[in-house]
Coordinates of C-alpha atoms and ligand atoms in Angstrom, one line a residue:
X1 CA 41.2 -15.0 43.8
X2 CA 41.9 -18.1 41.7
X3 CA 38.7 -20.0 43.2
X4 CA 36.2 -17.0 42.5
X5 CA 32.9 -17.9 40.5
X6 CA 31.3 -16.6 38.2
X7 CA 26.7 -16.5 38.2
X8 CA 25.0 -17.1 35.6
X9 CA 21.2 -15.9 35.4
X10 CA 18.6 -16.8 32.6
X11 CA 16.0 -14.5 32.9
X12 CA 12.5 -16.0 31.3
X13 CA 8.7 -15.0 31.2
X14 CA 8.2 -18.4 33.4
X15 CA 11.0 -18.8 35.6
X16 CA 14.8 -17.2 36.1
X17 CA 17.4 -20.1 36.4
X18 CA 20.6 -19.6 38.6
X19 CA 24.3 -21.4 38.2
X20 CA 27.1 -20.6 39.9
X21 CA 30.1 -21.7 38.3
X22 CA 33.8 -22.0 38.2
X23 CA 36.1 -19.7 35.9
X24 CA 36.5 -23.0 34.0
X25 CA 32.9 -22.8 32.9
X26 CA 32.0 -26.0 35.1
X27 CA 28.6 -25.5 36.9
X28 CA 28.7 -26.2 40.6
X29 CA 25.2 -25.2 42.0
X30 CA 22.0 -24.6 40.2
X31 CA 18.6 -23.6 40.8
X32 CA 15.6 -21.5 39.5
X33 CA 12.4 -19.6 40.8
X34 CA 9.2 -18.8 39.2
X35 CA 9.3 -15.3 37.4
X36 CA 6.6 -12.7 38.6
X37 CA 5.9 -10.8 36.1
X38 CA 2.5 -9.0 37.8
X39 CA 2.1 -5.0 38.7
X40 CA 4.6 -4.2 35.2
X41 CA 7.5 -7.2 36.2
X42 CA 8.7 -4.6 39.0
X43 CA 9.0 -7.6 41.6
X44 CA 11.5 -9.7 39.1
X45 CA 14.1 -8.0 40.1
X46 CA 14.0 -8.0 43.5
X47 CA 12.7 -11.5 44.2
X48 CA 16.0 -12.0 41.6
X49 CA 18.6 -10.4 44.8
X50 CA 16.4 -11.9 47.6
X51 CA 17.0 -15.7 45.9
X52 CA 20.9 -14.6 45.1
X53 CA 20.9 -13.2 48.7
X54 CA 19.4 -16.8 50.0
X55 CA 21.2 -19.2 48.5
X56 CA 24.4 -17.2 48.9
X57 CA 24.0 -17.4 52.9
X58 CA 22.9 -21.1 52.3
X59 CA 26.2 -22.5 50.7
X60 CA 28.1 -20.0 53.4
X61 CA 29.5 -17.6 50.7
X62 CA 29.8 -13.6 50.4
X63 CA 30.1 -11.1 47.3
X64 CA 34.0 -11.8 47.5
X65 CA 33.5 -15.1 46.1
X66 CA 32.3 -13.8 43.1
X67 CA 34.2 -12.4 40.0
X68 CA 31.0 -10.9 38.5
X69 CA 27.5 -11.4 38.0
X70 CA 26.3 -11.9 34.1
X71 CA 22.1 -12.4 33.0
X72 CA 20.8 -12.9 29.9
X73 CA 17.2 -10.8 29.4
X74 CA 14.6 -10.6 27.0
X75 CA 14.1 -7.3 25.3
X76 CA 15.9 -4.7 23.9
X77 CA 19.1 -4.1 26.5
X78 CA 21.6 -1.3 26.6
X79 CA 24.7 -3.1 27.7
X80 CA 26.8 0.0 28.8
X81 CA 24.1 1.2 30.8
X82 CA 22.9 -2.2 32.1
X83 CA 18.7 -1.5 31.0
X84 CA 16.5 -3.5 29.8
X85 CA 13.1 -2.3 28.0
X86 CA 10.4 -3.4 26.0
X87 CA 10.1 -6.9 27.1
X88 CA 7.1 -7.5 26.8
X89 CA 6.5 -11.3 28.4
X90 CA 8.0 -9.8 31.2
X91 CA 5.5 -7.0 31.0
X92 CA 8.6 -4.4 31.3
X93 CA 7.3 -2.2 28.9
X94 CA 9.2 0.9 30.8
X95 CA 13.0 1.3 31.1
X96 CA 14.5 -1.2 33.6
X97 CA 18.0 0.2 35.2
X98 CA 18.6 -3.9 35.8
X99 CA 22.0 -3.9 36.5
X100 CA 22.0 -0.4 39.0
X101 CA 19.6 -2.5 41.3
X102 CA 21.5 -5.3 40.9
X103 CA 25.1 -3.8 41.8
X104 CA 23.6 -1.6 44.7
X105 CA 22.2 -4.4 46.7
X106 CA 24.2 -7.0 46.1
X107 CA 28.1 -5.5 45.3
X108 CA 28.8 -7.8 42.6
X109 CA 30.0 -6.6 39.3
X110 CA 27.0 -7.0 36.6
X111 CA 27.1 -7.4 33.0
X112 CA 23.6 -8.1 30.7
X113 CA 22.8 -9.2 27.0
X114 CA 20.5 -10.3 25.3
X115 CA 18.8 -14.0 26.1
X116 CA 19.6 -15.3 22.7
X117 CA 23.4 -14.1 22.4
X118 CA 23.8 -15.3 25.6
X119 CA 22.7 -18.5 24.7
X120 CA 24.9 -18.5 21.8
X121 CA 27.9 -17.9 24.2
X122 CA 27.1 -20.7 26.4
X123 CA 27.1 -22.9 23.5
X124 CA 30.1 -21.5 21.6
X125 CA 32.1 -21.8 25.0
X126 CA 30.7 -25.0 26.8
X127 CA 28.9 -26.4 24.2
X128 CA 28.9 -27.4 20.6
X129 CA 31.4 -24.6 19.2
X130 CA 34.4 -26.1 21.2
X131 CA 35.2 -22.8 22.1
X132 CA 36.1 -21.7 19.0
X133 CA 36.3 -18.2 17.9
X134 CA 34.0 -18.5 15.2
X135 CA 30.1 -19.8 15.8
X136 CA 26.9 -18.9 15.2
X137 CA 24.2 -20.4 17.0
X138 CA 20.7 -20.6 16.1
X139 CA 17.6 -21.7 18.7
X140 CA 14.4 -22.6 17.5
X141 CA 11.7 -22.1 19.9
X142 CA 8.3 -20.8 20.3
X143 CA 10.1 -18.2 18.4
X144 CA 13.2 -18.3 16.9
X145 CA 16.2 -16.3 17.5
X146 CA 20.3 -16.4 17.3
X147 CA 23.5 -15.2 18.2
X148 CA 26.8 -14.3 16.1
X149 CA 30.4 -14.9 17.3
X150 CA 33.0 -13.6 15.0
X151 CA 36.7 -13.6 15.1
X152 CA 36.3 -14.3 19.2
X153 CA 33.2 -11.3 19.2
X154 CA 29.6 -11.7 19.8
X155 CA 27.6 -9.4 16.9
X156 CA 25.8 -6.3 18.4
X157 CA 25.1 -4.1 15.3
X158 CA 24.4 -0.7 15.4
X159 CA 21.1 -0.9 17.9
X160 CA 21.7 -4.5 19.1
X161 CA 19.7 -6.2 16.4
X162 CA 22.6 -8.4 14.7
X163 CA 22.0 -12.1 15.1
X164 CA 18.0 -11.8 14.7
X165 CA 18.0 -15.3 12.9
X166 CA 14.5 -15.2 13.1
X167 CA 13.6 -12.7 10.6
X168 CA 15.4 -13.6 7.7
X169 CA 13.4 -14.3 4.7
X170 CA 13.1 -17.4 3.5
X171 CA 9.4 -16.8 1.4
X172 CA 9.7 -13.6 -0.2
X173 CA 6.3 -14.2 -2.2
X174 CA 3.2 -15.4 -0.1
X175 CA 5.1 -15.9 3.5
X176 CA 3.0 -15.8 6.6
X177 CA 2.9 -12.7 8.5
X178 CA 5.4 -12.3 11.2
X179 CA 5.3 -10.7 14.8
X180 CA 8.0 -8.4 13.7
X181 CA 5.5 -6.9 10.8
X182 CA 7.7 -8.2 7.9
X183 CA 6.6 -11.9 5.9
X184 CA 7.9 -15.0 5.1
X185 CA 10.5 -14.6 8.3
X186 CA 12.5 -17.8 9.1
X187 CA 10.3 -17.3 12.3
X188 CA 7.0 -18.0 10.7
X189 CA 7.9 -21.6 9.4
X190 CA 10.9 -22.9 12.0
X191 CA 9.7 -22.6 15.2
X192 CA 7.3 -24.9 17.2
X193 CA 4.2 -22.7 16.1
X194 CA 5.7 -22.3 12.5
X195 CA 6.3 -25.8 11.7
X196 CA 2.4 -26.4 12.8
X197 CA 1.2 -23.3 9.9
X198 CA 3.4 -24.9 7.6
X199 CA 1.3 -28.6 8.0
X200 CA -1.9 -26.4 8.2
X201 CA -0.6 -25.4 4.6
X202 CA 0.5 -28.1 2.9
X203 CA -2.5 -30.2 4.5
X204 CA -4.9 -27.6 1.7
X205 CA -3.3 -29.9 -1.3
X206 CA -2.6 -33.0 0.4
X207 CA -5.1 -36.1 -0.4
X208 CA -2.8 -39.1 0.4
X209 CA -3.4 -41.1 3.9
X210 CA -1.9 -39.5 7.5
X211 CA -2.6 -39.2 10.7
X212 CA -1.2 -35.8 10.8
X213 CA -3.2 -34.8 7.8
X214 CA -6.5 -36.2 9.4
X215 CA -5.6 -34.6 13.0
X216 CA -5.4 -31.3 11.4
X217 CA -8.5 -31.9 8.9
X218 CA -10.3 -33.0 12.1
X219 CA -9.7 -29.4 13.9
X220 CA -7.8 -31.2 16.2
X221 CA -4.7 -29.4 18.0
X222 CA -1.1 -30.7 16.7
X223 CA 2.5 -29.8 17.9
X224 CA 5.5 -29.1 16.4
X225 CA 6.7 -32.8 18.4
X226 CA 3.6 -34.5 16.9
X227 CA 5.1 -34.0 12.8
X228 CA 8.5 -34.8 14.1
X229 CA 7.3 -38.5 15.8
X230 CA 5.2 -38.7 12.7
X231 CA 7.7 -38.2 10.1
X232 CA 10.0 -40.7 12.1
X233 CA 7.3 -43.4 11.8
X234 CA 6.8 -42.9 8.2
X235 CA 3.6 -40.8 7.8
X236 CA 4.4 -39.2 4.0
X237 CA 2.4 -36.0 4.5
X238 CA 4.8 -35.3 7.8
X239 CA 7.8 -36.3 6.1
X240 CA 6.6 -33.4 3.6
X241 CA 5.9 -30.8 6.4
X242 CA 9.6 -31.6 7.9
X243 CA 11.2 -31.5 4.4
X244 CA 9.6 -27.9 4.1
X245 CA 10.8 -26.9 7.4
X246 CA 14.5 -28.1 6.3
X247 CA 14.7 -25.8 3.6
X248 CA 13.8 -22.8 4.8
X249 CA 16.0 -23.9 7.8
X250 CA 18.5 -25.0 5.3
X251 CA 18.2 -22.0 3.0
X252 CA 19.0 -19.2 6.0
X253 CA 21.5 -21.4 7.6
X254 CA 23.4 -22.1 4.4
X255 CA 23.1 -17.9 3.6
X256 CA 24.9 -17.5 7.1
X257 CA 27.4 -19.6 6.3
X258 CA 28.2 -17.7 2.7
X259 CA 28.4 -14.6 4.8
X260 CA 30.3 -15.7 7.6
X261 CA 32.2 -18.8 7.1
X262 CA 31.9 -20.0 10.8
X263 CA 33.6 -23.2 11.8
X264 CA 30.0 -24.2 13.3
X265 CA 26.4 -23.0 13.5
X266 CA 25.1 -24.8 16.2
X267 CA 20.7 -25.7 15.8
X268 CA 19.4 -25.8 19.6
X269 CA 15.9 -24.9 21.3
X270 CA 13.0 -27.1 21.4
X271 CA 12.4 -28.5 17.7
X272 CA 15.7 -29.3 17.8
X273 CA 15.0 -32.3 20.3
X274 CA 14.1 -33.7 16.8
X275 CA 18.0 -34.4 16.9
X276 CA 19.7 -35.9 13.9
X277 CA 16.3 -36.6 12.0
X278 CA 16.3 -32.5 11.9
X279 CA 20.3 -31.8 11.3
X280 CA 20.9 -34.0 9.0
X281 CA 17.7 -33.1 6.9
X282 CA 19.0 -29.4 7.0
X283 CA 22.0 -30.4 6.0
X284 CA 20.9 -31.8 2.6
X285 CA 20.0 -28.3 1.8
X286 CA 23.1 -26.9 3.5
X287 CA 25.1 -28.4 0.9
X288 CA 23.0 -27.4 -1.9
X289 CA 22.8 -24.0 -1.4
X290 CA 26.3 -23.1 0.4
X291 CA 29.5 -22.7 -1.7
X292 CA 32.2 -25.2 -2.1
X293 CA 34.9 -23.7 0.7
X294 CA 31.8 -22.7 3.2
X295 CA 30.3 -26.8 2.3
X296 CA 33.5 -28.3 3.2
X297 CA 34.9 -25.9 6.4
X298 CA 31.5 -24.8 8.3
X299 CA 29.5 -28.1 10.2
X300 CA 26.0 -27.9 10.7
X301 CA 25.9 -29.3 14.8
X302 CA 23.0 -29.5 17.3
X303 CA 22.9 -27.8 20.6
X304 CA 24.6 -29.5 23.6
X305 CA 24.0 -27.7 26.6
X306 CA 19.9 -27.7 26.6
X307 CA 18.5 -25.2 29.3
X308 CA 22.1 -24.7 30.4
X309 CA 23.5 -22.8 27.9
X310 CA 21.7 -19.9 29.1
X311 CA 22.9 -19.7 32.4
X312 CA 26.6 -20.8 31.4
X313 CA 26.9 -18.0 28.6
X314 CA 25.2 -15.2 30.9
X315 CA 28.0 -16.5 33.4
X316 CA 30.5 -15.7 30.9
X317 CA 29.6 -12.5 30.4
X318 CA 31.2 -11.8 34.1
X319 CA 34.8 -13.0 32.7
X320 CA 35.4 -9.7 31.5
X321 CA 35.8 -8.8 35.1
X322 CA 38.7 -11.2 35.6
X323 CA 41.9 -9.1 36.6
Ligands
ZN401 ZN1 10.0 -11.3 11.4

């Protein structure tokens, strides 16, 4: 019993990544396989237990070696029933009983959440919350999305929505149009896409000299990484872009930490590779608009655990199945 493991699965629109891991947290294997998501996503599943299956005969191990299965999914999930539905970039756009097929072939205990709050596990528990009981954890992406621990419980809400980082408004006049409907969403101006409209904006009333500025009057495509590395070289107009970015990032993350006095709200995803040139920026505007006992107990940290912390905090979720 005391050596059983835990698996951990990360279910994307590209690939699903696979760790099996000690009760301790400690990954011991890892590995991934491409995600099909053709004829409506119904092979993902499947091709999910055949590589469980595989790899399970491969390091000489059965379903008694496990305490539990735990995934994190895109998509609106029902927890107690174990469905997924509506993700749409893995064309499930019909009600997926997930963890029925999962627990009928395979005999393992299964527990699901959403991709983001399971993120925000792996990094409360492995990562930069130090395990403590109360973290919030933000990921800026191609979208950007979040997860609440509070007093040792991840947030839910009523329909599952609590932790949606992403839409909070930070432009309540003139935002940009989100995906969700709504404007000015965190969303629009944070992640990798939003960080590129924000240039395109500012570039309107910009005259000084920059590359980034000239790339973008040229028509030519910029990323999100292409500000960043400009801003750390000095170019003024992407210095401006990053300083916008660090507000609105600043403004919601300061806001969360009014609310919910965590010790840590941890920035991870792919703009956050900009490390401490990012943090430190949002910081500066952390301070500004938090209040003094929130400014002085919550820290502002970056993400730790990279691509791992999915797999680690879906792996988690299986602990609950520890007698
Ligand atoms: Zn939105």
């Amino acid at each position: 019993m005391a050596d059983q493991k835990l698996l951990g699965i990360d279910l994307g629109g590209t690939t699903a990544k696979f760790a099996i891991l000690t009760l301790a947290g400690e990954i011991q294997q890892k590995w991934s396989i491409q995600t099909n998501i053709l004829d409506e996503g119904r092979h993902i599943v499947p091709d999910i237990i055949d590589s469980i299956r595989h790899r399970l005969s491969l390091y000489g191990m059965t379903k008694d070696d496990f305490i539990g299965i735990g995934m994190g999914s895109p998509g609106v999930i029902d927890r107690k029933a174990g469905t997924v539905i509506g993700a749409y970039n893995l064309n499930w756009t019909t009600l997926q009983p997930v963890k029925e097929q999962m627990e009928s072939a395979l005999g393992i205990p299964f527990e699901i959440d959403n991709d983001a709050n399971v993120a925000a596990l792996g990094e409360r528990w492995q990562g930069a919350g130090e395990n403590n009981p109360d973290v919030t954890f933000i990921t800026l992406g191609t979208g950007v999305g979040g997860g609440i621990i509070a007093e040792g419980h991840l947030l839910h809400g009523v329909v599952g929505a609590a932790g949606e980082i992403g839409h909070v408004t930070v432009e309540p006049e003139n935002g940009f149009l989100c995906t969700c409907g709504k404007h000015g969403c965190l969303e629009t101006v944070a992640s990798a896409t939003g960080v590129v409209r924000v240039a395109h904006k500012l570039s309107e009333e910009y005259a000084g000299d920059s590359k980034i500025k000239a790339l973008i009057d040229d028509g030519a495509e910029v990323t999100s990484k292409d500000i960043f590395d400009a801003a750390k070289a000095g170019d003024a107009f992407a210095l401006m872009v990053v300083d916008k970015v660090c507000y609105y990032l600043g403004l919601a993350v300061a806001n969360i930490g009014n609310l919910l006095n965590p010790s840590d709200i941890v920035i991870g995803g792919g703009v956050s590779a900009a490390g401490e040139f990012l943090r430190e920026r949002v910081q500066k505007y952390f301070d500004a608009f938090t209040f003094t006992q929130v400014r002085q107990s919550t820290r502002v940290k970056l993400a730790q655990l990279g691509n791992d912390a999915g797999v680690i905090g879906a792996a988690s979720l299986a602990r609950k199945f520890i007698k």
